[in-house]
mmCIF file of C-alpha atoms in Angstrom:
data_model
loop_
_atom_site.group_PDB
_atom_site.id
_atom_site.type_symbol
_atom_site.label_atom_id
_atom_site.label_comp_id
_atom_site.label_asym_id
_atom_site.label_seq_id
_atom_site.Cartn_x
_atom_site.Cartn_y
_atom_site.Cartn_z
ATOM 1 C CA MET R 1 -14.155 23.991 -97.537
ATOM 2 C CA ALA R 2 -13.237 22.307 -94.342
ATOM 3 C CA LYS R 3 -15.149 23.245 -91.249
ATOM 4 C CA SER R 4 -13.412 24.026 -87.975
ATOM 5 C CA HIS R 5 -14.830 22.808 -84.672
ATOM 6 C CA SER R 6 -14.519 24.335 -81.251
ATOM 7 C CA ARG R 7 -16.143 23.949 -77.807
ATOM 8 C CA LYS R 8 -17.178 27.591 -77.856
ATOM 9 C CA GLY R 9 -17.825 28.097 -81.550
ATOM 10 C CA LYS R 10 -20.566 26.528 -83.541
ATOM 11 C CA PRO R 11 -19.816 24.073 -86.360
ATOM 12 C CA GLY R 12 -18.590 25.806 -89.434
ATOM 13 C CA LYS R 13 -17.777 29.023 -87.569
ATOM 14 C CA PRO R 14 -14.064 29.820 -87.310
ATOM 15 C CA THR R 15 -12.711 30.023 -83.809
ATOM 16 C CA ASP R 16 -12.065 33.549 -82.672
ATOM 17 C CA ALA R 17 -8.579 34.466 -81.537
ATOM 18 C CA SER R 18 -9.915 35.658 -78.207
ATOM 19 C CA ASP R 19 -11.327 32.179 -77.574
ATOM 20 C CA ASP R 20 -7.859 30.682 -77.997
ATOM 21 C CA ALA R 21 -6.461 33.247 -75.628
ATOM 22 C CA ASP R 22 -9.080 32.412 -73.019
ATOM 23 C CA ARG R 23 -8.097 28.802 -73.210
ATOM 24 C CA THR R 24 -4.354 29.422 -72.902
ATOM 25 C CA VAL R 25 -2.769 27.718 -69.852
ATOM 26 C CA ILE R 26 0.262 29.499 -68.414
ATOM 27 C CA LEU R 27 2.826 27.258 -66.722
ATOM 28 C CA PRO R 28 5.291 29.318 -64.647
ATOM 29 C CA GLY R 29 8.949 28.551 -64.355
ATOM 30 C CA ALA R 30 10.456 26.539 -61.439
ATOM 31 C CA ASP R 31 11.199 29.683 -59.411
ATOM 32 C CA ALA R 32 7.847 31.335 -59.889
ATOM 33 C CA ASP R 33 4.908 31.172 -57.530
ATOM 34 C CA PRO R 34 2.153 29.165 -59.307
ATOM 35 C CA THR R 35 -0.500 31.049 -57.380
ATOM 36 C CA LEU R 36 0.605 34.338 -58.931
ATOM 37 C CA ALA R 37 1.128 33.168 -62.586
ATOM 38 C CA PRO R 38 -1.197 34.844 -65.113
ATOM 39 C CA THR R 39 -3.847 32.584 -66.551
ATOM 40 C CA SER R 40 -6.136 35.051 -68.268
ATOM 41 C CA ALA R 41 -5.975 36.185 -71.875
ATOM 42 C CA GLU R 42 -5.112 39.695 -70.753
ATOM 43 C CA SER R 43 -1.981 38.650 -68.879
ATOM 44 C CA ALA R 44 -0.969 36.335 -71.731
ATOM 45 C CA ALA R 45 -1.303 39.096 -74.265
ATOM 46 C CA THR R 46 0.948 41.457 -72.265
ATOM 47 C CA THR R 47 3.781 38.988 -71.718
ATOM 48 C CA PRO R 48 6.986 40.049 -73.531
ATOM 49 C CA ALA R 49 8.264 37.724 -76.198
ATOM 50 C CA GLY R 50 11.731 37.654 -74.655
ATOM 51 C CA ASP R 51 10.419 35.789 -71.612
ATOM 52 C CA SER R 52 8.760 33.030 -73.622
ATOM 53 C CA ALA R 53 10.955 30.453 -71.884
ATOM 54 C CA SER R 54 9.231 31.195 -68.594
ATOM 55 C CA ALA R 55 5.893 29.950 -69.848
ATOM 56 C CA VAL R 56 4.822 26.952 -71.940
ATOM 57 C CA PRO R 57 1.551 27.738 -73.747
ATOM 58 C CA ALA R 58 -0.738 25.060 -75.078
ATOM 59 C CA THR R 59 -4.206 25.122 -76.514
ATOM 60 C CA ALA R 60 -6.853 23.327 -74.488
ATOM 61 C CA GLU R 61 -8.330 21.713 -77.602
ATOM 62 C CA THR R 62 -5.476 20.355 -79.640
ATOM 63 C CA GLY R 63 -2.368 20.979 -77.559
ATOM 64 C CA ALA R 64 -0.778 22.615 -80.620
ATOM 65 C CA GLY R 65 1.874 25.158 -79.762
ATOM 66 C CA THR R 66 0.997 28.857 -79.824
ATOM 67 C CA PRO R 67 3.182 31.858 -79.198
ATOM 68 C CA PRO R 68 4.087 31.580 -75.450
ATOM 69 C CA ALA R 69 2.755 34.209 -73.051
ATOM 70 C CA ARG R 70 5.317 36.018 -70.918
ATOM 71 C CA VAL R 71 5.085 36.279 -67.170
ATOM 72 C CA GLU R 72 5.742 39.854 -66.239
ATOM 73 C CA ARG R 73 9.035 40.234 -64.440
ATOM 74 C CA LYS R 74 7.547 42.557 -61.843
ATOM 75 C CA GLU R 75 4.954 39.923 -60.938
ATOM 76 C CA LEU R 76 7.685 37.307 -60.582
ATOM 77 C CA VAL R 77 9.792 39.607 -58.400
ATOM 78 C CA GLY R 78 6.686 40.498 -56.409
ATOM 79 C CA SER R 79 5.984 36.812 -55.855
ATOM 80 C CA LEU R 80 9.514 36.206 -54.567
ATOM 81 C CA ARG R 81 9.355 39.270 -52.289
ATOM 82 C CA SER R 82 6.026 38.111 -51.000
ATOM 83 C CA LYS R 83 7.518 34.752 -50.053
ATOM 84 C CA GLU R 84 10.455 36.407 -48.285
ATOM 85 C CA GLN R 85 8.093 38.678 -46.385
ATOM 86 C CA GLN R 86 5.956 35.702 -45.379
ATOM 87 C CA ARG R 87 9.022 33.868 -44.076
ATOM 88 C CA ALA R 88 10.064 36.969 -42.144
ATOM 89 C CA ARG R 89 6.588 37.249 -40.634
ATOM 90 C CA ASP R 90 6.620 33.555 -39.702
ATOM 91 C CA LYS R 91 10.008 33.971 -38.072
ATOM 92 C CA ALA R 92 8.826 37.064 -36.197
ATOM 93 C CA ARG R 93 5.781 35.207 -34.927
ATOM 94 C CA GLY R 94 7.869 32.181 -33.942
ATOM 95 C CA LYS R 95 10.204 31.880 -30.954
ATOM 96 C CA PRO R 96 13.954 31.296 -30.922
ATOM 97 C CA LYS R 97 15.117 27.691 -30.639
ATOM 98 C CA ALA R 98 16.597 28.394 -27.194
ATOM 99 C CA ALA R 99 13.240 29.647 -25.933
ATOM 100 C CA VAL R 100 11.468 26.629 -27.375
ATOM 101 C CA ALA R 101 14.020 24.295 -25.754
ATOM 102 C CA ALA R 102 13.626 26.110 -22.409
ATOM 103 C CA GLU R 103 9.865 25.779 -22.614
ATOM 104 C CA SER R 104 10.196 22.088 -23.428
ATOM 105 C CA ALA R 105 12.531 21.533 -20.460
ATOM 106 C CA ALA R 106 10.179 23.436 -18.148
ATOM 107 C CA GLY R 107 7.290 21.314 -19.384
ATOM 108 C CA GLY R 108 9.269 18.141 -18.663
ATOM 109 C CA VAL R 109 10.061 19.290 -15.117
ATOM 110 C CA LEU R 110 6.403 20.180 -14.552
ATOM 111 C CA GLU R 111 5.300 16.739 -15.751
ATOM 112 C CA TRP R 112 7.870 15.134 -13.411
ATOM 113 C CA PHE R 113 6.530 17.084 -10.433
ATOM 114 C CA LYS R 114 2.981 16.104 -11.367
ATOM 115 C CA SER R 115 3.966 12.426 -11.473
ATOM 116 C CA VAL R 116 5.783 12.611 -8.133
ATOM 117 C CA GLY R 117 2.877 14.518 -6.577
ATOM 118 C CA ALA R 118 0.394 11.923 -7.798
ATOM 119 C CA ALA R 119 2.565 9.106 -6.389
ATOM 120 C CA ILE R 120 2.818 10.833 -2.990
ATOM 121 C CA LEU R 121 -0.921 11.452 -2.923
ATOM 122 C CA LEU R 122 -1.593 7.816 -3.807
ATOM 123 C CA PHE R 123 0.792 6.704 -1.055
ATOM 124 C CA PHE R 124 -1.023 8.778 1.570
ATOM 125 C CA VAL R 125 -4.413 7.579 0.357
ATOM 126 C CA ILE R 126 -3.339 3.928 0.581
ATOM 127 C CA ARG R 127 -1.578 4.433 3.901
ATOM 128 C CA THR R 128 -4.539 6.297 5.376
ATOM 129 C CA PHE R 129 -7.518 4.343 4.086
ATOM 130 C CA LEU R 130 -6.256 0.879 3.194
ATOM 131 C CA ILE R 131 -3.152 -0.777 4.654
ATOM 132 C CA THR R 132 -0.072 0.160 6.647
ATOM 133 C CA ALA R 133 3.095 -1.767 7.420
ATOM 134 C CA TYR R 134 4.097 -2.470 11.029
ATOM 135 C CA SER R 135 6.932 -4.403 12.622
ATOM 136 C CA ILE R 136 7.211 -6.438 15.826
ATOM 137 C CA PRO R 137 10.019 -5.059 18.030
ATOM 138 C CA SER R 138 9.439 -7.083 21.231
ATOM 139 C CA GLU R 139 8.625 -10.577 22.479
ATOM 140 C CA SER R 140 5.209 -9.666 23.915
ATOM 141 C CA MET R 141 3.252 -11.571 21.236
ATOM 142 C CA GLU R 142 5.310 -14.768 21.016
ATOM 143 C CA LYS R 143 4.613 -17.408 19.848
ATOM 144 C CA THR R 144 1.969 -15.849 17.642
ATOM 145 C CA LEU R 145 4.182 -13.031 16.346
ATOM 146 C CA LEU R 146 7.973 -12.984 16.515
ATOM 147 C CA VAL R 147 10.526 -10.221 16.723
ATOM 148 C CA GLY R 148 11.361 -9.358 13.122
ATOM 149 C CA ASP R 149 7.895 -10.028 11.708
ATOM 150 C CA TYR R 150 6.572 -7.333 9.377
ATOM 151 C CA LEU R 151 2.817 -6.993 9.117
ATOM 152 C CA MET R 152 0.263 -5.464 6.797
ATOM 153 C CA ALA R 153 -2.717 -4.048 8.701
ATOM 154 C CA ASN R 154 -6.175 -2.902 7.637
ATOM 155 C CA ASN R 155 -6.578 0.756 8.612
ATOM 156 C CA ALA R 156 -10.133 1.329 7.439
ATOM 157 C CA LEU R 157 -11.746 -1.321 9.637
ATOM 158 C CA PHE R 158 -11.461 0.522 12.964
ATOM 159 C CA GLY R 159 -11.401 4.035 11.495
ATOM 160 C CA ALA R 160 -8.420 5.505 9.676
ATOM 161 C CA THR R 161 -6.516 8.442 11.139
ATOM 162 C CA LEU R 162 -5.767 11.372 8.839
ATOM 163 C CA PRO R 163 -2.011 11.872 8.345
ATOM 164 C CA PHE R 164 -0.316 14.369 10.694
ATOM 165 C CA THR R 165 -3.524 14.737 12.732
ATOM 166 C CA ASP R 166 -5.487 12.931 15.433
ATOM 167 C CA ILE R 167 -8.678 13.099 13.381
ATOM 168 C CA LYS R 168 -10.291 9.677 12.952
ATOM 169 C CA LEU R 169 -12.624 8.783 10.141
ATOM 170 C CA PRO R 170 -15.763 6.683 10.733
ATOM 171 C CA ALA R 171 -15.029 3.017 11.481
ATOM 172 C CA LEU R 172 -16.593 0.030 9.777
ATOM 173 C CA ARG R 173 -16.882 -1.758 13.133
ATOM 174 C CA ASP R 174 -15.359 -2.021 16.615
ATOM 175 C CA PRO R 175 -12.745 -4.589 17.699
ATOM 176 C CA HIS R 176 -13.926 -8.044 18.746
ATOM 177 C CA ARG R 177 -12.713 -10.264 21.552
ATOM 178 C CA GLY R 178 -9.716 -12.368 20.561
ATOM 179 C CA GLU R 179 -8.620 -10.086 17.696
ATOM 180 C CA ILE R 180 -5.085 -8.777 17.402
ATOM 181 C CA VAL R 181 -5.009 -5.003 16.978
ATOM 182 C CA VAL R 182 -2.484 -2.243 16.390
ATOM 183 C CA PHE R 183 -2.775 0.744 18.696
ATOM 184 C CA ARG R 184 -0.764 3.769 19.741
ATOM 185 C CA PRO R 185 -0.854 3.945 23.553
ATOM 186 C CA THR R 186 -0.619 7.196 25.455
ATOM 187 C CA TYR R 187 1.706 5.709 28.094
ATOM 188 C CA ASN R 188 4.733 5.677 25.746
ATOM 189 C CA GLU R 189 6.995 8.619 25.062
ATOM 190 C CA PRO R 190 7.661 8.928 22.191
ATOM 191 C CA GLN R 191 4.451 7.301 21.087
ATOM 192 C CA ILE R 192 4.914 4.101 19.107
ATOM 193 C CA ASP R 193 2.602 1.569 17.494
ATOM 194 C CA VAL R 194 2.026 -1.526 19.632
ATOM 195 C CA VAL R 195 0.423 -4.873 18.765
ATOM 196 C CA LYS R 196 -1.708 -6.711 21.388
ATOM 197 C CA ARG R 197 -4.769 -8.964 21.581
ATOM 198 C CA VAL R 198 -8.245 -7.876 22.652
ATOM 199 C CA ILE R 199 -9.077 -9.682 25.911
ATOM 200 C CA GLY R 200 -12.087 -7.634 27.008
ATOM 201 C CA VAL R 201 -14.534 -5.224 25.375
ATOM 202 C CA PRO R 202 -16.607 -2.495 27.095
ATOM 203 C CA GLY R 203 -18.771 -3.992 29.858
ATOM 204 C CA ASP R 204 -16.814 -7.247 30.256
ATOM 205 C CA THR R 205 -15.912 -8.385 33.777
ATOM 206 C CA LEU R 206 -12.380 -9.796 33.828
ATOM 207 C CA GLN R 207 -10.340 -11.642 36.407
ATOM 208 C CA MET R 208 -7.166 -13.713 36.375
ATOM 209 C CA ALA R 209 -6.402 -16.328 39.027
ATOM 210 C CA ASN R 210 -3.094 -18.252 38.928
ATOM 211 C CA GLY R 211 -2.642 -17.411 35.257
ATOM 212 C CA VAL R 212 -6.157 -18.505 34.227
ATOM 213 C CA LEU R 213 -8.360 -15.811 32.668
ATOM 214 C CA PHE R 214 -12.068 -15.588 33.535
ATOM 215 C CA ARG R 215 -14.394 -13.465 31.420
ATOM 216 C CA ASN R 216 -17.885 -12.674 32.721
ATOM 217 C CA GLY R 217 -17.580 -15.481 35.286
ATOM 218 C CA LYS R 218 -16.469 -18.154 32.771
ATOM 219 C CA ARG R 219 -13.026 -19.476 31.987
ATOM 220 C CA ALA R 220 -11.785 -18.073 28.699
ATOM 221 C CA ASN R 221 -10.400 -20.354 26.012
ATOM 222 C CA GLU R 222 -6.939 -18.991 25.202
ATOM 223 C CA PRO R 223 -4.936 -21.398 23.014
ATOM 224 C CA TYR R 224 -2.658 -18.518 22.023
ATOM 225 C CA ALA R 225 -1.566 -17.667 25.614
ATOM 226 C CA HIS R 226 2.095 -18.409 26.282
ATOM 227 C CA TYR R 227 4.029 -18.493 29.597
ATOM 228 C CA ASP R 228 7.811 -18.783 29.569
ATOM 229 C CA GLN R 229 8.603 -18.063 33.238
ATOM 230 C CA GLY R 230 7.811 -20.172 36.270
ATOM 231 C CA PHE R 231 7.137 -17.356 38.718
ATOM 232 C CA ASP R 232 4.672 -14.529 39.285
ATOM 233 C CA GLU R 233 5.433 -10.818 39.692
ATOM 234 C CA ASN R 234 3.687 -8.115 41.708
ATOM 235 C CA ILE R 235 2.193 -5.080 39.987
ATOM 236 C CA GLU R 236 3.146 -2.058 42.040
ATOM 237 C CA LEU R 237 0.480 0.488 42.875
ATOM 238 C CA GLU R 238 2.585 3.332 41.487
ATOM 239 C CA GLY R 239 5.017 3.410 38.592
ATOM 240 C CA PHE R 240 7.979 1.920 40.366
ATOM 241 C CA GLY R 241 10.097 -1.080 39.595
ATOM 242 C CA LEU R 242 11.919 -2.244 36.489
ATOM 243 C CA VAL R 243 9.861 -0.821 33.633
ATOM 244 C CA ASP R 244 10.523 0.213 30.066
ATOM 245 C CA PRO R 245 12.322 3.608 30.087
ATOM 246 C CA ASN R 246 9.896 4.817 27.421
ATOM 247 C CA ILE R 247 6.947 4.310 29.792
ATOM 248 C CA ILE R 248 5.569 7.421 31.511
ATOM 249 C CA PRO R 249 5.667 6.455 35.229
ATOM 250 C CA GLU R 250 2.506 8.383 36.127
ATOM 251 C CA ARG R 251 0.495 6.162 33.804
ATOM 252 C CA TYR R 252 1.942 2.905 35.052
ATOM 253 C CA GLY R 253 0.844 0.718 37.963
ATOM 254 C CA ALA R 254 -2.056 -1.048 39.683
ATOM 255 C CA LYS R 255 -3.694 2.297 40.478
ATOM 256 C CA ASN R 256 -5.258 1.983 36.992
ATOM 257 C CA HIS R 257 -7.277 -0.982 38.337
ATOM 258 C CA LEU R 258 -8.811 0.791 41.308
ATOM 259 C CA PRO R 259 -11.634 2.699 39.535
ATOM 260 C CA LEU R 260 -12.649 -0.508 37.704
ATOM 261 C CA LEU R 261 -12.822 -2.995 40.615
ATOM 262 C CA LEU R 262 -16.141 -4.542 41.625
ATOM 263 C CA PRO R 263 -17.673 -3.159 44.830
ATOM 264 C CA SER R 264 -16.942 -6.476 46.532
ATOM 265 C CA VAL R 265 -13.172 -5.882 46.268
ATOM 266 C CA ASP R 266 -11.441 -4.101 49.160
ATOM 267 C CA LYS R 267 -9.406 -1.439 47.407
ATOM 268 C CA GLN R 268 -7.287 -0.819 50.485
ATOM 269 C CA ARG R 269 -6.041 -4.388 50.528
ATOM 270 C CA TYR R 270 -5.930 -4.898 46.775
ATOM 271 C CA ARG R 271 -2.477 -6.167 45.756
ATOM 272 C CA PRO R 272 -2.543 -7.473 42.166
ATOM 273 C CA SER R 273 0.167 -9.462 40.415
ATOM 274 C CA ARG R 274 0.862 -10.404 36.815
ATOM 275 C CA ASN R 275 -1.130 -13.658 37.104
ATOM 276 C CA ASN R 276 -3.644 -12.616 39.782
ATOM 277 C CA TRP R 277 -5.812 -9.515 39.465
ATOM 278 C CA GLY R 278 -9.442 -8.312 39.334
ATOM 279 C CA PRO R 279 -12.290 -8.816 39.119
ATOM 280 C CA LEU R 280 -12.800 -5.512 37.293
ATOM 281 C CA VAL R 281 -15.124 -4.110 34.627
ATOM 282 C CA VAL R 282 -13.888 -2.685 31.325
ATOM 283 C CA PRO R 283 -15.288 0.877 31.024
ATOM 284 C CA ALA R 284 -17.176 2.278 28.048
ATOM 285 C CA GLU R 285 -15.093 3.231 24.986
ATOM 286 C CA HIS R 286 -12.134 1.227 26.326
ATOM 287 C CA TYR R 287 -10.617 -2.222 25.693
ATOM 288 C CA TRP R 288 -8.504 -4.557 27.775
ATOM 289 C CA LEU R 289 -5.472 -5.555 25.697
ATOM 290 C CA MET R 290 -2.798 -8.119 26.574
ATOM 291 C CA GLY R 291 0.147 -9.809 24.906
ATOM 292 C CA ASP R 292 0.097 -13.529 24.123
ATOM 293 C CA ASN R 293 3.421 -13.914 25.933
ATOM 294 C CA ARG R 294 1.934 -13.254 29.355
ATOM 295 C CA ASP R 295 5.276 -13.119 31.162
ATOM 296 C CA GLN R 296 6.906 -10.611 28.761
ATOM 297 C CA SER R 297 4.216 -8.044 28.018
ATOM 298 C CA LEU R 298 3.535 -4.564 29.373
ATOM 299 C CA ASP R 299 -0.181 -4.317 28.710
ATOM 300 C CA SER R 300 -3.520 -3.435 30.336
ATOM 301 C CA ARG R 301 -2.519 -5.280 33.513
ATOM 302 C CA TYR R 302 0.018 -2.486 34.064
ATOM 303 C CA MET R 303 -1.452 0.394 32.044
ATOM 304 C CA GLY R 304 -5.175 -0.115 32.514
ATOM 305 C CA PRO R 305 -7.794 -0.164 29.745
ATOM 306 C CA ILE R 306 -6.884 1.260 26.338
ATOM 307 C CA PRO R 307 -9.098 4.026 24.833
ATOM 308 C CA ARG R 308 -10.928 3.051 21.659
ATOM 309 C CA GLU R 309 -9.681 6.147 19.885
ATOM 310 C CA VAL R 310 -6.051 4.981 19.865
ATOM 311 C CA ILE R 311 -6.787 1.605 18.228
ATOM 312 C CA ARG R 312 -5.641 2.030 14.641
ATOM 313 C CA GLY R 313 -5.826 -1.189 12.647
ATOM 314 C CA LYS R 314 -6.120 -4.961 12.365
ATOM 315 C CA PRO R 315 -3.043 -6.930 11.200
ATOM 316 C CA LEU R 316 -3.816 -9.148 8.206
ATOM 317 C CA PHE R 317 -0.722 -11.130 7.252
ATOM 318 C CA ILE R 318 3.069 -11.308 7.548
ATOM 319 C CA TYR R 319 4.676 -9.908 4.391
ATOM 320 C CA TYR R 320 8.274 -10.415 5.543
ATOM 321 C CA SER R 321 10.109 -11.928 8.493
ATOM 322 C CA TYR R 322 13.720 -12.460 9.513
ATOM 323 C CA ASP R 323 15.479 -13.497 12.690
ATOM 324 C CA LYS R 324 17.112 -10.421 14.201
ATOM 325 C CA LYS R 325 18.755 -12.571 16.874
ATOM 326 C CA ASP R 326 20.724 -14.547 14.306
ATOM 327 C CA LEU R 327 23.915 -12.520 14.596
ATOM 328 C CA GLY R 328 25.935 -15.157 12.768
ATOM 329 C CA ALA R 329 23.893 -14.986 9.576
ATOM 330 C CA ALA R 330 25.957 -14.502 6.413
ATOM 331 C CA PHE R 331 25.729 -11.268 4.458
ATOM 332 C CA PRO R 332 23.165 -10.116 3.436
ATOM 333 C CA SER R 333 21.408 -11.109 6.648
ATOM 334 C CA PHE R 334 17.974 -9.935 5.481
ATOM 335 C CA ILE R 335 18.100 -12.840 3.010
ATOM 336 C CA THR R 336 20.123 -15.478 4.848
ATOM 337 C CA ALA R 337 18.239 -14.913 8.144
ATOM 338 C CA ALA R 338 14.808 -14.612 6.547
ATOM 339 C CA ARG R 339 12.033 -16.844 7.850
ATOM 340 C CA TRP R 340 10.662 -17.772 4.444
ATOM 341 C CA GLY R 341 8.082 -20.132 5.901
ATOM 342 C CA ARG R 342 6.329 -17.298 7.772
ATOM 343 C CA ILE R 343 5.958 -14.962 4.810
ATOM 344 C CA GLY R 344 2.336 -14.762 3.731
ATOM 345 C CA ASP R 345 0.938 -16.279 6.960
ATOM 346 C CA ARG R 346 -2.435 -14.921 8.045
ATOM 347 C CA ILE R 347 -2.577 -13.429 11.529
ATOM 348 C CA ARG R 348 -5.147 -14.985 13.863
#
């Protein structure tokens, strides 16, 4: 007699029918939910014979065909209903496409505003703490700086000013003699940024005789000084005469010299001119500023010493320059009239 073998049964012991049922694998049809298909012997035993096409039984040991187990129709219908209900719940939890699109558009606008805000903040940080652009509108600094020169200036060196305020941050140092500085004088209305050179610092004694500058009793070396007129000009005591219409008359005139003159000077007979004035002492927290073009500059000779608090920056280099007087330049004039050789020049 042949012996039958099985993983559950012992050698020589026939395999029980219930063992075969336990090892039956139920494969559901294409439209059934595999997670709900019966796999136990109990569900296989209760499957109607008419639904044998919905399941493909096979023995785990030999793969020989056995009567197929039927998947109960109510379980199949329940599986389909369960899927429909799940889709309905997912749809209920989700949002309409229009709402999703609106949210996406709102998110894009928010990101755009964030980017623009960051750019504006970066601009103010750079403009406040690092560098600022200035232009030269007059001839007061020729030949060092020309009308139409555009400068980059260091704001942090002399103490940056917070935007839209008069609050100054701590400075790295004070201006030195001979440096070119940008300042915003109080004698202009409206106030504008002006570029001049530092001639005297607090405590210096200054005097000019026949166009020659003396500092603390010694002749100053001024290779940058430029004179383009052959005559002198009186500085009126009060703000009279041909002056810039933007100048406040009350702040203009030789009266600004009087509190600074040495005791040896007779104030009653003091009559200064553009090339002859002093001797006077620069007061504390003030600087004596003058243009390099000595015959074309409204500066401390007319306005008196400049307060330290209005000095804003130190020009570094020329980043662009073009000749505004070249009216015959071909279009576009900002290219054809550009002074390419000056671009990038350091300012000394």
